[in-house]
PDB file of C-alpha atoms in Angstrom:
ATOM      1  CA  UNK A   1     109.286  97.264 107.768  1.00  0.00           C
ATOM      2  CA  UNK A   2     111.755  99.758 109.086  1.00  0.00           C
ATOM      3  CA  UNK A   3     112.010 102.892 106.978  1.00  0.00           C
ATOM      4  CA  UNK A   4     115.616 103.411 108.130  1.00  0.00           C
ATOM      5  CA  UNK A   5     117.906 100.462 107.462  1.00  0.00           C
ATOM      6  CA  UNK A   6     121.546 100.404 108.558  1.00  0.00           C
ATOM      7  CA  UNK A   7     123.890  97.649 107.460  1.00  0.00           C
ATOM      8  CA  UNK A   8     127.269  96.617 106.131  1.00  0.00           C
ATOM      9  CA  UNK A   9     127.627  96.568 102.374  1.00  0.00           C
ATOM     10  CA  UNK A  10     128.800  94.316  99.653  1.00  0.00           C
ATOM     11  CA  UNK A  11     129.393  95.988  96.302  1.00  0.00           C
ATOM     12  CA  UNK A  12     128.798  94.340  92.943  1.00  0.00           C
ATOM     13  CA  UNK A  13     129.189  95.725  89.439  1.00  0.00           C
ATOM     14  CA  UNK A  14     126.821  96.567  86.624  1.00  0.00           C
ATOM     15  CA  UNK A  15     124.455  94.362  84.628  1.00  0.00           C
ATOM     16  CA  UNK A  16     124.161  91.788  87.410  1.00  0.00           C
ATOM     17  CA  UNK A  17     121.519  89.531  85.922  1.00  0.00           C
ATOM     18  CA  UNK A  18     119.095  87.203  87.644  1.00  0.00           C
ATOM     19  CA  UNK A  19     121.217  84.181  86.703  1.00  0.00           C
ATOM     20  CA  UNK A  20     124.171  85.729  88.549  1.00  0.00           C
ATOM     21  CA  UNK A  21     121.933  86.541  91.524  1.00  0.00           C
ATOM     22  CA  UNK A  22     120.523  83.004  91.568  1.00  0.00           C
ATOM     23  CA  UNK A  23     122.038  80.633  88.981  1.00  0.00           C
ATOM     24  CA  UNK A  24     119.702  78.326  87.100  1.00  0.00           C
ATOM     25  CA  UNK A  25     121.537  75.216  88.289  1.00  0.00           C
ATOM     26  CA  UNK A  26     119.918  75.759  91.719  1.00  0.00           C
ATOM     27  CA  UNK A  27     116.306  76.213  90.545  1.00  0.00           C
ATOM     28  CA  UNK A  28     115.174  72.795  91.837  1.00  0.00           C
ATOM     29  CA  UNK A  29     115.942  73.839  95.441  1.00  0.00           C
ATOM     30  CA  UNK A  30     112.843  74.692  97.484  1.00  0.00           C
ATOM     31  CA  UNK A  31     114.246  75.318 100.984  1.00  0.00           C
ATOM     32  CA  UNK A  32     114.454  79.121 101.442  1.00  0.00           C
ATOM     33  CA  UNK A  33     117.603  78.976 103.591  1.00  0.00           C
ATOM     34  CA  UNK A  34     119.381  76.855 100.995  1.00  0.00           C
ATOM     35  CA  UNK A  35     118.208  79.192  98.228  1.00  0.00           C
ATOM     36  CA  UNK A  36     119.766  82.084 100.155  1.00  0.00           C
ATOM     37  CA  UNK A  37     123.027  80.165 100.542  1.00  0.00           C
ATOM     38  CA  UNK A  38     123.516  80.286  96.763  1.00  0.00           C
ATOM     39  CA  UNK A  39     122.678  83.975  96.337  1.00  0.00           C
ATOM     40  CA  UNK A  40     125.049  85.914  94.087  1.00  0.00           C
ATOM     41  CA  UNK A  41     127.113  82.782  93.472  1.00  0.00           C
ATOM     42  CA  UNK A  42     127.116  83.722  89.791  1.00  0.00           C
ATOM     43  CA  UNK A  43     129.231  86.727  90.815  1.00  0.00           C
ATOM     44  CA  UNK A  44     131.327  85.067  93.541  1.00  0.00           C
ATOM     45  CA  UNK A  45     130.653  81.697  95.207  1.00  0.00           C
ATOM     46  CA  UNK A  46     131.628  83.074  98.641  1.00  0.00           C
ATOM     47  CA  UNK A  47     129.299  86.078  98.827  1.00  0.00           C
ATOM     48  CA  UNK A  48     126.367  84.368 100.568  1.00  0.00           C
ATOM     49  CA  UNK A  49     128.579  82.659 103.148  1.00  0.00           C
ATOM     50  CA  UNK A  50     130.259  85.952 104.028  1.00  0.00           C
ATOM     51  CA  UNK A  51     127.236  88.227 103.725  1.00  0.00           C
ATOM     52  CA  UNK A  52     126.459  90.174 106.900  1.00  0.00           C
ATOM     53  CA  UNK A  53     122.879  89.454 108.019  1.00  0.00           C
ATOM     54  CA  UNK A  54     120.829  92.589 107.534  1.00  0.00           C
ATOM     55  CA  UNK A  55     123.442  93.799 105.066  1.00  0.00           C
ATOM     56  CA  UNK A  56     122.870  95.949 102.028  1.00  0.00           C
ATOM     57  CA  UNK A  57     123.793  95.081  98.456  1.00  0.00           C
ATOM     58  CA  UNK A  58     125.125  98.063  96.485  1.00  0.00           C
ATOM     59  CA  UNK A  59     125.357  97.878  92.699  1.00  0.00           C
ATOM     60  CA  UNK A  60     125.949  99.960  89.638  1.00  0.00           C
ATOM     61  CA  UNK A  61     123.439  99.997  86.772  1.00  0.00           C
ATOM     62  CA  UNK A  62     120.851  97.489  85.540  1.00  0.00           C
ATOM     63  CA  UNK A  63     120.767  95.231  88.617  1.00  0.00           C
ATOM     64  CA  UNK A  64     118.401  92.288  88.145  1.00  0.00           C
ATOM     65  CA  UNK A  65     118.375  92.246  84.354  1.00  0.00           C
ATOM     66  CA  UNK A  66     117.714  88.988  82.519  1.00  0.00           C
ATOM     67  CA  UNK A  67     114.889  86.591  83.222  1.00  0.00           C
ATOM     68  CA  UNK A  68     111.853  87.384  85.320  1.00  0.00           C
ATOM     69  CA  UNK A  69     112.503  84.575  87.822  1.00  0.00           C
ATOM     70  CA  UNK A  70     111.311  85.411  91.317  1.00  0.00           C
ATOM     71  CA  UNK A  71     114.112  83.246  92.690  1.00  0.00           C
ATOM     72  CA  UNK A  72     116.488  86.232  92.476  1.00  0.00           C
ATOM     73  CA  UNK A  73     114.761  88.440  95.076  1.00  0.00           C
ATOM     74  CA  UNK A  74     113.855  85.338  97.111  1.00  0.00           C
ATOM     75  CA  UNK A  75     117.557  84.446  97.243  1.00  0.00           C
ATOM     76  CA  UNK A  76     118.508  87.991  98.301  1.00  0.00           C
ATOM     77  CA  UNK A  77     115.915  87.983 101.089  1.00  0.00           C
ATOM     78  CA  UNK A  78     117.012  84.567 102.337  1.00  0.00           C
ATOM     79  CA  UNK A  79     120.691  85.510 102.153  1.00  0.00           C
ATOM     80  CA  UNK A  80     119.805  88.214 104.685  1.00  0.00           C
ATOM     81  CA  UNK A  81     119.786  91.331 102.497  1.00  0.00           C
ATOM     82  CA  UNK A  82     117.788  94.135 104.111  1.00  0.00           C
ATOM     83  CA  UNK A  83     117.832  96.246 100.928  1.00  0.00           C
ATOM     84  CA  UNK A  84     119.491  96.697  97.551  1.00  0.00           C
ATOM     85  CA  UNK A  85     120.742 100.120  96.486  1.00  0.00           C
ATOM     86  CA  UNK A  86     121.695 100.531  92.834  1.00  0.00           C
ATOM     87  CA  UNK A  87     121.988 103.162  90.149  1.00  0.00           C
ATOM     88  CA  UNK A  88     119.204 101.408  88.222  1.00  0.00           C
ATOM     89  CA  UNK A  89     117.203  98.171  88.239  1.00  0.00           C
ATOM     90  CA  UNK A  90     115.587  96.013  85.600  1.00  0.00           C
ATOM     91  CA  UNK A  91     111.867  96.719  85.668  1.00  0.00           C
ATOM     92  CA  UNK A  92     110.559  93.178  86.220  1.00  0.00           C
ATOM     93  CA  UNK A  93     113.125  92.488  88.951  1.00  0.00           C
ATOM     94  CA  UNK A  94     112.169  95.753  90.643  1.00  0.00           C
ATOM     95  CA  UNK A  95     108.509  94.779  90.711  1.00  0.00           C
ATOM     96  CA  UNK A  96     109.181  91.202  91.844  1.00  0.00           C
ATOM     97  CA  UNK A  97     111.402  92.404  94.702  1.00  0.00           C
ATOM     98  CA  UNK A  98     108.872  95.013  95.838  1.00  0.00           C
ATOM     99  CA  UNK A  99     106.066  92.448  95.729  1.00  0.00           C
ATOM    100  CA  UNK A 100     108.150  90.145  97.927  1.00  0.00           C
ATOM    101  CA  UNK A 101     108.913  92.940 100.428  1.00  0.00           C
ATOM    102  CA  UNK A 102     112.563  93.642  99.520  1.00  0.00           C
ATOM    103  CA  UNK A 103     113.294  97.393  99.401  1.00  0.00           C
ATOM    104  CA  UNK A 104     115.117  98.548  96.261  1.00  0.00           C
ATOM    105  CA  UNK A 105     116.480 102.074  96.197  1.00  0.00           C
ATOM    106  CA  UNK A 106     117.571 103.868  93.016  1.00  0.00           C
ATOM    107  CA  UNK A 107     120.534 106.084  93.836  1.00  0.00           C
ATOM    108  CA  UNK A 108     122.462 107.585  90.923  1.00  0.00           C
ATOM    109  CA  UNK A 109     126.250 107.248  91.162  1.00  0.00           C
ATOM    110  CA  UNK A 110     126.176 105.171  94.370  1.00  0.00           C
ATOM    111  CA  UNK A 111     128.044 102.208  92.864  1.00  0.00           C
ATOM    112  CA  UNK A 112     131.293 104.125  92.635  1.00  0.00           C
ATOM    113  CA  UNK A 113     130.906 105.908  95.997  1.00  0.00           C
ATOM    114  CA  UNK A 114     130.501 102.996  98.398  1.00  0.00           C
ATOM    115  CA  UNK A 115     133.159 100.422  99.242  1.00  0.00           C
ATOM    116  CA  UNK A 116     132.571  96.856 100.356  1.00  0.00           C
ATOM    117  CA  UNK A 117     132.326  96.722 104.120  1.00  0.00           C
ATOM    118  CA  UNK A 118     131.107 100.310 104.514  1.00  0.00           C
ATOM    119  CA  UNK A 119     128.164 100.847 106.825  1.00  0.00           C
ATOM    120  CA  UNK A 120     125.319 102.688 105.151  1.00  0.00           C
ATOM    121  CA  UNK A 121     121.976 103.937 106.358  1.00  0.00           C
ATOM    122  CA  UNK A 122     119.128 103.872 103.871  1.00  0.00           C
ATOM    123  CA  UNK A 123     116.285 106.224 104.731  1.00  0.00           C
ATOM    124  CA  UNK A 124     113.516 104.908 102.537  1.00  0.00           C
ATOM    125  CA  UNK A 125     110.986 107.671 103.196  1.00  0.00           C
ATOM    126  CA  UNK A 126     113.512 110.517 102.878  1.00  0.00           C
ATOM    127  CA  UNK A 127     115.111 108.931  99.817  1.00  0.00           C
ATOM    128  CA  UNK A 128     118.702 109.115 101.050  1.00  0.00           C
ATOM    129  CA  UNK A 129     121.693 106.861 101.604  1.00  0.00           C
ATOM    130  CA  UNK A 130     124.299 107.921 104.178  1.00  0.00           C
ATOM    131  CA  UNK A 131     127.768 106.386 104.228  1.00  0.00           C
ATOM    132  CA  UNK A 132     128.575 106.263 107.924  1.00  0.00           C
ATOM    133  CA  UNK A 133     132.376 106.239 107.430  1.00  0.00           C
ATOM    134  CA  UNK A 134     132.356 109.543 105.531  1.00  0.00           C
ATOM    135  CA  UNK A 135     129.086 111.095 106.706  1.00  0.00           C
ATOM    136  CA  UNK A 136     128.247 111.815 103.067  1.00  0.00           C
ATOM    137  CA  UNK A 137     124.531 111.759 102.237  1.00  0.00           C
ATOM    138  CA  UNK A 138     123.414 110.784  98.734  1.00  0.00           C
ATOM    139  CA  UNK A 139     119.982 111.766  97.406  1.00  0.00           C
ATOM    140  CA  UNK A 140     118.025 108.879  95.923  1.00  0.00           C
ATOM    141  CA  UNK A 141     114.699 108.383  94.199  1.00  0.00           C
ATOM    142  CA  UNK A 142     111.844 108.278  96.673  1.00  0.00           C
ATOM    143  CA  UNK A 143     109.473 105.359  96.514  1.00  0.00           C
ATOM    144  CA  UNK A 144     105.899 105.930  95.465  1.00  0.00           C
ATOM    145  CA  UNK A 145     102.988 105.615  97.870  1.00  0.00           C
ATOM    146  CA  UNK A 146     101.902 102.202  96.530  1.00  0.00           C
ATOM    147  CA  UNK A 147     105.416 100.718  96.741  1.00  0.00           C
ATOM    148  CA  UNK A 148     105.727 101.992 100.322  1.00  0.00           C
ATOM    149  CA  UNK A 149     102.400 100.390 101.245  1.00  0.00           C
ATOM    150  CA  UNK A 150     103.509  97.061  99.783  1.00  0.00           C
ATOM    151  CA  UNK A 151     106.875  97.171 101.575  1.00  0.00           C
ATOM    152  CA  UNK A 152     105.350  98.261 104.895  1.00  0.00           C
ATOM    153  CA  UNK A 153     102.959  95.281 104.717  1.00  0.00           C
ATOM    154  CA  UNK A 154     105.863  92.896 104.061  1.00  0.00           C
ATOM    155  CA  UNK A 155     104.941  92.256 100.431  1.00  0.00           C
ATOM    156  CA  UNK A 156     101.964  92.204  98.103  1.00  0.00           C
ATOM    157  CA  UNK A 157     100.424  89.012  99.548  1.00  0.00           C
ATOM    158  CA  UNK A 158     100.374  90.261 103.152  1.00  0.00           C
ATOM    159  CA  UNK A 159      98.940  93.580 101.914  1.00  0.00           C
ATOM    160  CA  UNK A 160      96.148  91.836 100.024  1.00  0.00           C
ATOM    161  CA  UNK A 161      95.391  89.539 102.970  1.00  0.00           C
ATOM    162  CA  UNK A 162      95.106  92.586 105.216  1.00  0.00           C
ATOM    163  CA  UNK A 163      92.791  94.337 102.753  1.00  0.00           C
ATOM    164  CA  UNK A 164      90.594  91.249 102.380  1.00  0.00           C
ATOM    165  CA  UNK A 165      90.355  90.847 106.162  1.00  0.00           C
ATOM    166  CA  UNK A 166      89.374  94.518 106.560  1.00  0.00           C
ATOM    167  CA  UNK A 167      86.770  94.142 103.819  1.00  0.00           C
ATOM    168  CA  UNK A 168      85.268  91.085 105.530  1.00  0.00           C
ATOM    169  CA  UNK A 169      84.972  93.002 108.797  1.00  0.00           C
ATOM    170  CA  UNK A 170      82.918  95.775 107.190  1.00  0.00           C
TER     171      UNK A 170
END
């Protein structure tokens, strides 16, 4: 995982719940690419089709609230999101996304500072978001050591596989 991610943004509002991220009517779908094609269709049906690959979702508060379905971060990953930056996240969504290898960055006030289509650089280790158009740098919460390890491994399963392999070799 890159610790510096640069991408074009889409901006969504506050209280974007998991049913807006990945509506329940699509839960029977198992193909990851098709799952990604329906991402954020509860907000706007055209988001996934127009989302820039490697882009960054920017939101206001309480992103990922609602149910604990893992489909929401799976949809974001398969839509092509490289990261989500929001003022706050629902706790279960935050953990699910981290476990699946999707970086989530808490950045107070960011939802009203970034416009759709801006290019931003997220520096995960430094805990900053830079809006390239303005040069303004926003301080964000830094991730903990464990979350960084999980993200750097590509998710909790790859991390555990690596640990088990290392243990076998001892």
